[in-house]
């Protein structure tokens, strides 16, 4: 059974950091492209950051460039999203998703097509 389980969310103050983890079970992630997505209340879903398995190329939404970093550990079957300098507007439900075909930029820009996704985790940035 394929499962993607996110962890690491929570409540932080502006300027602080969080690291989200997405542990995948049921198959190995080394052949899959993976992304982090978010959806805030009343807003459209956004592809935050995605990574291509074949060459490690990454995509970042303009809103998070320079602050967020995506990484993957194929041994532990885990994908991470390091989030620094968090802002109020980063408040959202974050989830990870994977796809074998869509490369990082496509996966993130479409933000609606994947093979599997996790349930999501809340990140709240509030003073």
N, CA, C and O atoms as a DFTB+ gen file, in Angstrom:
508 C
 N C O
     1  1       0.844      -1.189       0.000
     2  2       0.000       0.000       0.000
     3  2       0.885       1.246       0.000
     4  3       1.800       1.367       0.815
     5  1       0.608       2.157      -0.907
     6  2       1.401       3.373      -1.021
     7  2       0.903       4.411      -0.013
     8  3      -0.295       4.678       0.081
     9  1       1.824       4.979       0.723
    10  2       1.470       6.034       1.670
    11  2       2.505       7.134       1.637
    12  3       3.703       6.873       1.528
    13  1       2.040       8.360       1.731
    14  2       2.893       9.518       1.904
    15  2       2.433      10.203       3.180
    16  3       1.271      10.590       3.299
    17  1       3.342      10.353       4.130
    18  2       2.974      10.909       5.421
    19  2       3.854      12.115       5.719
    20  3       5.077      12.009       5.811
    21  1       3.204      13.262       5.868
    22  2       3.917      14.490       6.166
    23  2       4.033      14.713       7.670
    24  3       3.176      14.288       8.445
    25  1       5.093      15.380       8.060
    26  2       5.270      15.770       9.457
    27  2       6.115      17.036       9.503
    28  3       6.720      17.438       8.509
    29  1       6.141      17.655      10.683
    30  2       6.995      18.821      10.867
    31  2       6.283      20.153      10.832
    32  3       6.911      21.196      11.017
    33  1       4.996      20.138      10.598
    34  2       4.268      21.400      10.564
    35  2       4.051      21.936      11.972
    36  3       4.474      21.336      12.961
    37  1       3.378      23.084      12.034
    38  2       3.085      23.658      13.337
    39  2       2.897      25.150      13.278
    40  3       2.706      25.735      12.212
    41  1       2.956      25.758      14.455
    42  2       2.769      27.203      14.592
    43  2       4.114      27.858      14.879
    44  3       4.806      27.485      15.826
    45  1       4.474      28.823      14.066
    46  2       5.728      29.547      14.264
    47  2       5.486      31.034      14.097
    48  3       4.445      31.459      13.595
    49  1       6.459      31.814      14.522
    50  2       6.382      33.255      14.357
    51  2       7.068      33.673      13.058
    52  3       7.917      32.941      12.549
    53  1       6.719      34.817      12.525
    54  2       7.394      35.298      11.306
    55  2       8.908      35.338      11.507
    56  3       9.404      35.748      12.557
    57  1       9.617      34.908      10.487
    58  2      11.073      34.889      10.541
    59  2      11.656      33.573      11.012
    60  3      12.852      33.332      10.842
    61  1      10.849      32.731      11.591
    62  2      11.336      31.437      12.076
    63  2      11.374      30.401      10.949
    64  3      10.994      30.668       9.809
    65  1      11.846      29.213      11.318
    66  2      12.030      28.148      10.331
    67  2      11.280      26.887      10.722
    68  3      11.004      26.646      11.897
    69  1      10.960      26.096       9.722
    70  2      10.390      24.764       9.911
    71  2      10.939      23.860       8.827
    72  3      11.273      24.309       7.731
    73  1      11.028      22.572       9.150
    74  2      11.370      21.583       8.139
    75  2      10.261      20.565       8.051
    76  3       9.954      19.884       9.028
    77  1       9.661      20.460       6.885
    78  2       8.638      19.452       6.648
    79  2       9.293      18.188       6.101
    80  3      10.253      18.250       5.333
    81  1       8.757      17.050       6.510
    82  2       9.225      15.764       6.005
    83  2       8.060      15.022       5.376
    84  3       6.917      15.135       5.818
    85  1       8.367      14.275       4.354
    86  2       7.378      13.432       3.690
    87  2       7.989      12.051       3.552
    88  3       8.883      11.835       2.733
    89  1       7.505      11.121       4.355
    90  2       8.007       9.753       4.315
    91  2       7.099       8.931       3.406
    92  3       5.881       8.896       3.579
    93  1       7.714       8.285       2.452
    94  2       6.969       7.498       1.468
    95  2       7.158       6.013       1.757
    96  3       8.280       5.567       1.996
    97  1       6.100       5.264       1.739
    98  2       6.182       3.817       1.906
    99  2       5.386       3.152       0.795
   100  3       4.474       3.742       0.216
   101  1       5.749       1.931       0.518
   102  2       5.054       1.188      -0.528
   103  2       5.851       1.064      -1.808
   104  3       5.580       0.187      -2.628
   105  1       6.826       1.929      -1.987
   106  2       7.733       1.836      -3.118
   107  2       8.914       2.758      -2.853
   108  3       8.885       3.548      -1.909
   109  1       9.939       2.666      -3.667
   110  2      11.103       3.534      -3.511
   111  2      10.928       4.777      -4.371
   112  3      10.392       4.720      -5.478
   113  1      11.394       5.903      -3.837
   114  2      11.131       7.187      -4.483
   115  2      12.160       7.554      -5.534
   116  3      12.009       8.569      -6.213
   117  1      13.196       6.758      -5.682
   118  2      14.301       7.208      -6.531
   119  2      13.904       7.394      -7.987
   120  3      14.600       8.086      -8.729
   121  1      12.800       6.790      -8.410
   122  2      12.377       6.955      -9.803
   123  2      11.212       7.928      -9.953
   124  3      10.642       8.062     -11.036
   125  1      10.865       8.599      -8.870
   126  2       9.706       9.483      -8.898
   127  2      10.122      10.938      -8.715
   128  3      11.060      11.255      -7.984
   129  1       9.409      11.787      -9.386
   130  2       9.547      13.221      -9.183
   131  2       8.595      13.623      -8.054
   132  3       7.475      13.123      -7.960
   133  1       9.058      14.520      -7.217
   134  2       8.315      14.796      -5.991
   135  2       8.165      16.291      -5.792
   136  3       9.048      17.080      -6.129
   137  1       7.034      16.651      -5.240
   138  2       6.806      18.067      -4.998
   139  2       6.092      18.331      -3.688
   140  3       5.440      17.462      -3.109
   141  1       6.244      19.571      -3.246
   142  2       5.501      20.087      -2.107
   143  2       4.505      21.130      -2.624
   144  3       4.835      21.988      -3.443
   145  1       3.296      21.023      -2.122
   146  2       2.229      21.916      -2.540
   147  2       1.578      22.515      -1.303
   148  3       1.713      21.987      -0.199
   149  1       0.878      23.613      -1.496
   150  2       0.171      24.209      -0.372
   151  2      -1.126      24.843      -0.842
   152  3      -1.281      25.234      -1.999
   153  1      -2.039      24.925       0.097
   154  2      -3.301      25.602      -0.188
   155  2      -3.749      26.346       1.053
   156  3      -3.983      25.755       2.107
   157  1      -3.862      27.629       0.907
   158  2      -4.351      28.462       1.994
   159  2      -5.856      28.653       1.844
   160  3      -6.415      28.492       0.759
   161  1      -6.491      28.996       2.946
   162  2      -7.934      29.207       2.921
   163  2      -8.299      30.273       1.903
   164  3      -7.761      31.380       1.927
   165  1      -9.212      29.935       1.013
   166  2      -9.686      30.897       0.040
   167  2      -8.755      31.149      -1.131
   168  3      -9.015      32.023      -1.958
   169  1      -7.671      30.389      -1.208
   170  2      -6.706      30.596      -2.293
   171  2      -6.538      29.325      -3.105
   172  3      -6.887      28.231      -2.660
   173  1      -6.000      29.489      -4.298
   174  2      -5.752      28.331      -5.149
   175  2      -4.549      27.537      -4.650
   176  3      -3.652      28.073      -3.999
   177  1      -4.556      26.268      -4.967
   178  2      -3.421      25.422      -4.649
   179  2      -2.178      25.914      -5.406
   180  3      -2.267      26.366      -6.548
   181  1      -1.039      25.815      -4.753
   182  2       0.219      26.308      -5.333
   183  2       1.300      25.241      -5.238
   184  3       1.476      24.610      -4.196
   185  1       2.008      25.051      -6.317
   186  2       3.183      24.187      -6.292
   187  2       4.331      24.968      -5.691
   188  3       4.819      25.912      -6.313
   189  1       4.767      24.611      -4.526
   190  2       5.782      25.363      -3.794
   191  2       7.179      25.032      -4.298
   192  3       7.957      25.920      -4.646
   193  1       7.482      23.739      -4.331
   194  2       8.801      23.310      -4.777
   195  2       8.732      21.859      -5.210
   196  3       8.065      21.039      -4.579
   197  1       9.429      21.554      -6.291
   198  2       9.432      20.199      -6.828
   199  2      10.839      19.824      -7.249
   200  3      11.667      20.689      -7.537
   201  1      11.104      18.520      -7.282
   202  2      12.420      18.039      -7.641
   203  2      12.287      16.859      -8.599
   204  3      11.458      15.971      -8.399
   205  1      13.109      16.864      -9.632
   206  2      13.105      15.803     -10.639
   207  2      14.074      14.706     -10.223
   208  3      15.191      14.987      -9.789
   209  1      13.649      13.466     -10.354
   210  2      14.474      12.362      -9.875
   211  2      15.709      12.133     -10.743
   212  3      16.779      11.820     -10.222
   213  1      15.573      12.283     -12.047
   214  2      16.646      11.883     -12.956
   215  2      17.889      12.756     -12.834
   216  3      19.008      12.252     -12.925
   217  1      17.707      14.056     -12.629
   218  2      18.869      14.942     -12.610
   219  2      18.914      15.857     -11.392
   220  3      19.818      16.683     -11.271
   221  1      17.961      15.719     -10.504
   222  2      17.953      16.541      -9.300
   223  2      17.571      17.979      -9.526
   224  3      17.715      18.810      -8.629
   225  1      17.085      18.287     -10.713
   226  2      16.692      19.682     -10.980
   227  2      15.499      20.056     -10.119
   228  3      14.657      19.218      -9.795
   229  1      15.443      21.312      -9.762
   230  2      14.404      21.769      -8.855
   231  2      13.629      22.938      -9.439
   232  3      14.090      23.635     -10.343
   233  1      12.464      23.123      -8.902
   234  2      11.618      24.262      -9.245
   235  2      11.126      24.872      -7.940
   236  3      10.768      24.162      -7.000
   237  1      11.114      26.194      -7.902
   238  2      10.579      26.897      -6.739
   239  2       9.610      27.970      -7.210
   240  3       9.873      28.684      -8.178
   241  1       8.502      28.072      -6.522
   242  2       7.591      29.185      -6.787
   243  2       8.306      30.488      -6.445
   244  3       9.132      30.524      -5.533
   245  1       7.994      31.541      -7.163
   246  2       8.637      32.834      -6.912
   247  2       8.460      33.275      -5.460
   248  3       9.334      33.920      -4.881
   249  1       7.330      32.921      -4.894
   250  2       7.016      33.372      -3.542
   251  2       7.929      32.770      -2.474
   252  3       7.984      33.276      -1.353
   253  1       8.648      31.688      -2.812
   254  2       9.486      31.041      -1.803
   255  2      10.958      30.965      -2.191
   256  3      11.775      30.472      -1.414
   257  1      11.303      31.445      -3.375
   258  2      12.699      31.385      -3.821
   259  2      13.611      32.077      -2.831
   260  3      13.326      33.176      -2.355
   261  1      14.710      31.411      -2.531
   262  2      15.676      31.975      -1.600
   263  2      15.364      31.695      -0.144
   264  3      16.202      31.933       0.725
   265  1      14.170      31.191       0.133
   266  2      13.785      30.901       1.515
   267  2      13.548      29.417       1.764
   268  3      13.830      28.920       2.854
   269  1      13.038      28.711       0.773
   270  2      12.718      27.289       0.918
   271  2      13.729      26.455       0.135
   272  3      14.251      26.884      -0.893
   273  1      13.990      25.251       0.649
   274  2      14.873      24.313      -0.036
   275  2      14.273      22.926       0.008
   276  3      13.917      22.425       1.075
   277  1      14.160      22.305      -1.160
   278  2      13.666      20.929      -1.232
   279  2      14.848      19.982      -1.335
   280  3      15.847      20.287      -1.986
   281  1      14.727      18.831      -0.689
   282  2      15.781      17.820      -0.792
   283  2      15.148      16.450      -0.637
   284  3      14.006      16.321      -0.195
   285  1      15.896      15.444      -1.004
   286  2      15.362      14.087      -0.917
   287  2      16.457      13.153      -0.430
   288  3      17.640      13.371      -0.691
   289  1      16.054      12.126       0.270
   290  2      16.959      11.078       0.729
   291  2      16.377       9.763       0.231
   292  3      15.405       9.246       0.782
   293  1      16.989       9.236      -0.816
   294  2      16.451       8.014      -1.415
   295  2      16.645       6.792      -0.513
   296  3      15.940       5.794      -0.658
   297  1      17.580       6.869       0.398
   298  2      17.810       5.738       1.307
   299  2      16.672       5.636       2.315
   300  3      16.145       4.554       2.574
   301  1      16.307       6.779       2.875
   302  2      15.230       6.768       3.861
   303  2      13.856       6.988       3.224
   304  3      12.835       7.003       3.912
   305  1      13.848       7.157       1.896
   306  2      12.568       7.345       1.186
   307  2      11.812       8.563       1.695
   308  3      10.596       8.529       1.884
   309  1      12.562       9.638       1.912
   310  2      11.982      10.832       2.523
   311  2      12.317      12.069       1.689
   312  3      13.410      12.195       1.138
   313  1      11.358      12.963       1.617
   314  2      11.564      14.252       0.966
   315  2      11.365      15.339       2.009
   316  3      10.466      15.256       2.845
   317  1      12.204      16.350       1.950
   318  2      12.169      17.414       2.939
   319  2      11.881      18.762       2.276
   320  3      12.173      18.980       1.100
   321  1      11.305      19.643       3.066
   322  2      11.155      21.029       2.642
   323  2      11.620      21.898       3.803
   324  3      10.924      22.047       4.808
   325  1      12.808      22.467       3.643
   326  2      13.336      23.377       4.640
   327  2      12.774      24.760       4.356
   328  3      12.962      25.308       3.270
   329  1      12.085      25.317       5.338
   330  2      11.430      26.623       5.163
   331  2      12.035      27.615       6.145
   332  3      11.894      27.475       7.360
   333  1      12.701      28.605       5.604
   334  2      13.320      29.648       6.424
   335  2      12.615      30.980       6.224
   336  3      11.884      31.175       5.254
   337  1      12.846      31.874       7.143
   338  2      12.282      33.234       7.046
   339  2      10.790      33.196       6.721
   340  3      10.319      33.858       5.796
   341  1      10.076      32.418       7.494
   342  2       8.647      32.225       7.212
   343  2       7.874      33.531       7.361
   344  3       8.180      34.364       8.213
   345  1       6.875      33.682       6.516
   346  2       6.042      34.875       6.480
   347  2       4.586      34.505       6.764
   348  3       4.197      33.341       6.660
   349  1       3.802      35.499       7.118
   350  2       2.380      35.265       7.348
   351  2       1.752      34.552       6.141
   352  3       0.940      33.641       6.302
   353  1       2.129      34.968       4.961
   354  2       1.518      34.419       3.746
   355  2       1.937      32.989       3.435
   356  3       1.435      32.395       2.480
   357  1       2.843      32.429       4.220
   358  2       3.199      31.015       4.063
   359  2       2.226      30.106       4.802
   360  3       2.302      28.884       4.680
   361  1       1.321      30.690       5.559
   362  2       0.322      29.899       6.273
   363  2      -0.549      29.147       5.284
   364  3      -1.162      29.745       4.399
   365  1      -0.600      27.820       5.444
   366  2      -1.360      26.987       4.513
   367  2      -1.285      25.542       4.975
   368  3      -0.532      25.198       5.886
   369  1      -2.082      24.707       4.327
   370  2      -1.938      23.264       4.459
   371  2      -0.958      22.815       3.389
   372  3      -1.148      23.095       2.206
   373  1       0.086      22.121       3.807
   374  2       1.130      21.655       2.896
   375  2       1.009      20.143       2.727
   376  3       0.726      19.418       3.681
   377  1       1.226      19.684       1.506
   378  2       1.254      18.247       1.281
   379  2       2.285      17.920       0.212
   380  3       2.665      18.770      -0.594
   381  1       2.726      16.674       0.225
   382  2       3.669      16.208      -0.782
   383  2       2.941      15.310      -1.775
   384  3       1.924      14.694      -1.454
   385  1       3.474      15.252      -2.961
   386  2       2.884      14.427      -4.008
   387  2       3.983      13.950      -4.942
   388  3       5.031      14.585      -5.055
   389  1       3.742      12.835      -5.606
   390  2       4.760      12.251      -6.469
   391  2       4.174      11.861      -7.809
   392  3       2.983      11.576      -7.934
   393  1       5.046      11.854      -8.814
   394  2       4.631      11.415     -10.133
   395  2       5.851      10.893     -10.882
   396  3       6.931      11.474     -10.777
   397  1       5.697       9.814     -11.631
   398  2       6.849       9.259     -12.334
   399  2       7.205       9.976     -13.633
   400  3       8.308       9.809     -14.153
   401  1       6.276      10.773     -14.157
   402  2       6.488      11.338     -15.481
   403  2       6.713      12.860     -15.497
   404  3       7.596      13.360     -16.193
   405  1       5.905      13.577     -14.723
   406  2       6.006      15.030     -14.755
   407  2       7.277      15.498     -14.074
   408  3       7.512      15.179     -12.908
   409  1       8.096      16.249     -14.789
   410  2       9.314      16.771     -14.199
   411  2       8.976      17.932     -13.269
   412  3       7.838      18.398     -13.213
   413  1       9.984      18.379     -12.550
   414  2       9.762      19.305     -11.444
   415  2       8.912      20.513     -11.834
   416  3       7.929      20.821     -11.161
   417  1       9.279      21.189     -12.903
   418  2       8.569      22.414     -13.266
   419  2       7.116      22.123     -13.627
   420  3       6.212      22.842     -13.200
   421  1       6.893      21.086     -14.402
   422  2       5.529      20.717     -14.778
   423  2       4.715      20.319     -13.553
   424  3       3.574      20.750     -13.381
   425  1       5.319      19.491     -12.705
   426  2       4.618      18.996     -11.520
   427  2       4.153      20.165     -10.667
   428  3       3.018      20.186     -10.190
   429  1       5.034      21.131     -10.479
   430  2       4.689      22.266      -9.633
   431  2       3.706      23.220     -10.304
   432  3       2.768      23.698      -9.667
   433  1       3.915      23.491     -11.565
   434  2       3.046      24.470     -12.231
   435  2       1.621      23.941     -12.396
   436  3       0.655      24.691     -12.258
   437  1       1.497      22.662     -12.689
   438  2       0.152      22.095     -12.824
   439  2      -0.548      22.043     -11.472
   440  3      -1.727      22.375     -11.352
   441  1       0.203      21.619     -10.455
   442  2      -0.310      21.550      -9.076
   443  2      -1.635      20.808      -8.977
   444  3      -2.445      21.090      -8.094
   445  1      -1.855      19.865      -9.878
   446  2      -3.122      19.142      -9.830
   447  2      -3.011      17.731     -10.384
   448  3      -3.988      16.983     -10.377
   449  1      -1.844      17.368     -10.858
   450  2      -1.660      16.049     -11.468
   451  2      -0.529      15.318     -10.758
   452  3       0.598      15.811     -10.710
   453  1      -0.819      14.172     -10.220
   454  2       0.203      13.339      -9.569
   455  2      -0.336      11.935      -9.429
   456  3      -1.524      11.685      -9.629
   457  1       0.556      11.018      -9.081
   458  2       0.137       9.637      -8.884
   459  2      -0.370       9.413      -7.466
   460  3      -1.381       8.744      -7.250
   461  1       0.339       9.975      -6.521
   462  2      -0.041       9.817      -5.118
   463  2       0.232      11.116      -4.370
   464  3       1.122      11.881      -4.740
   465  1      -0.522      11.349      -3.342
   466  2      -0.289      12.507      -2.492
   467  2      -0.557      12.158      -1.042
   468  3      -1.254      11.190      -0.739
   469  1       0.010      12.964      -0.143
   470  2      -0.236      12.775       1.273
   471  2      -1.466      13.542       1.717
   472  3      -2.085      14.269       0.940
   473  1      -1.806      13.360       2.996
   474  2      -2.991      14.006       3.555
   475  2      -2.765      15.490       3.822
   476  3      -3.697      16.292       3.781
   477  1      -1.537      15.831       4.090
   478  2      -1.237      17.232       4.331
   479  2      -1.005      17.539       5.797
   480  3      -1.371      16.774       6.690
   481  1      -0.375      18.703       6.009
   482  2      -0.074      19.140       7.360
   483  2      -0.150      20.662       7.398
   484  3       0.197      21.342       6.432
   485  1      -0.609      21.181       8.533
   486  2      -0.817      22.623       8.627
   487  2       0.441      23.345       9.072
   488  3       1.135      22.916       9.994
   489  1       0.718      24.443       8.401
   490  2       1.773      25.369       8.804
   491  2       1.104      26.720       9.035
   492  3       0.452      27.268       8.146
   493  1       1.277      27.243      10.242
   494  2       0.688      28.534      10.576
   495  2       1.776      29.481      11.036
   496  3       2.536      29.181      11.957
   497  1       1.836      30.629      10.379
   498  2       2.809      31.654      10.750
   499  2       2.024      32.807      11.341
   500  3       1.241      33.466      10.657
   501  1       2.251      33.040      12.633
   502  2       1.442      34.028      13.325
   503  2       2.238      34.595      14.491
   504  3       2.898      33.863      15.229
   505  1       2.164      35.894      14.642
   506  2       2.846      36.508      15.784
   507  2       2.045      36.298      17.049
   508  3       2.455      36.743      18.121
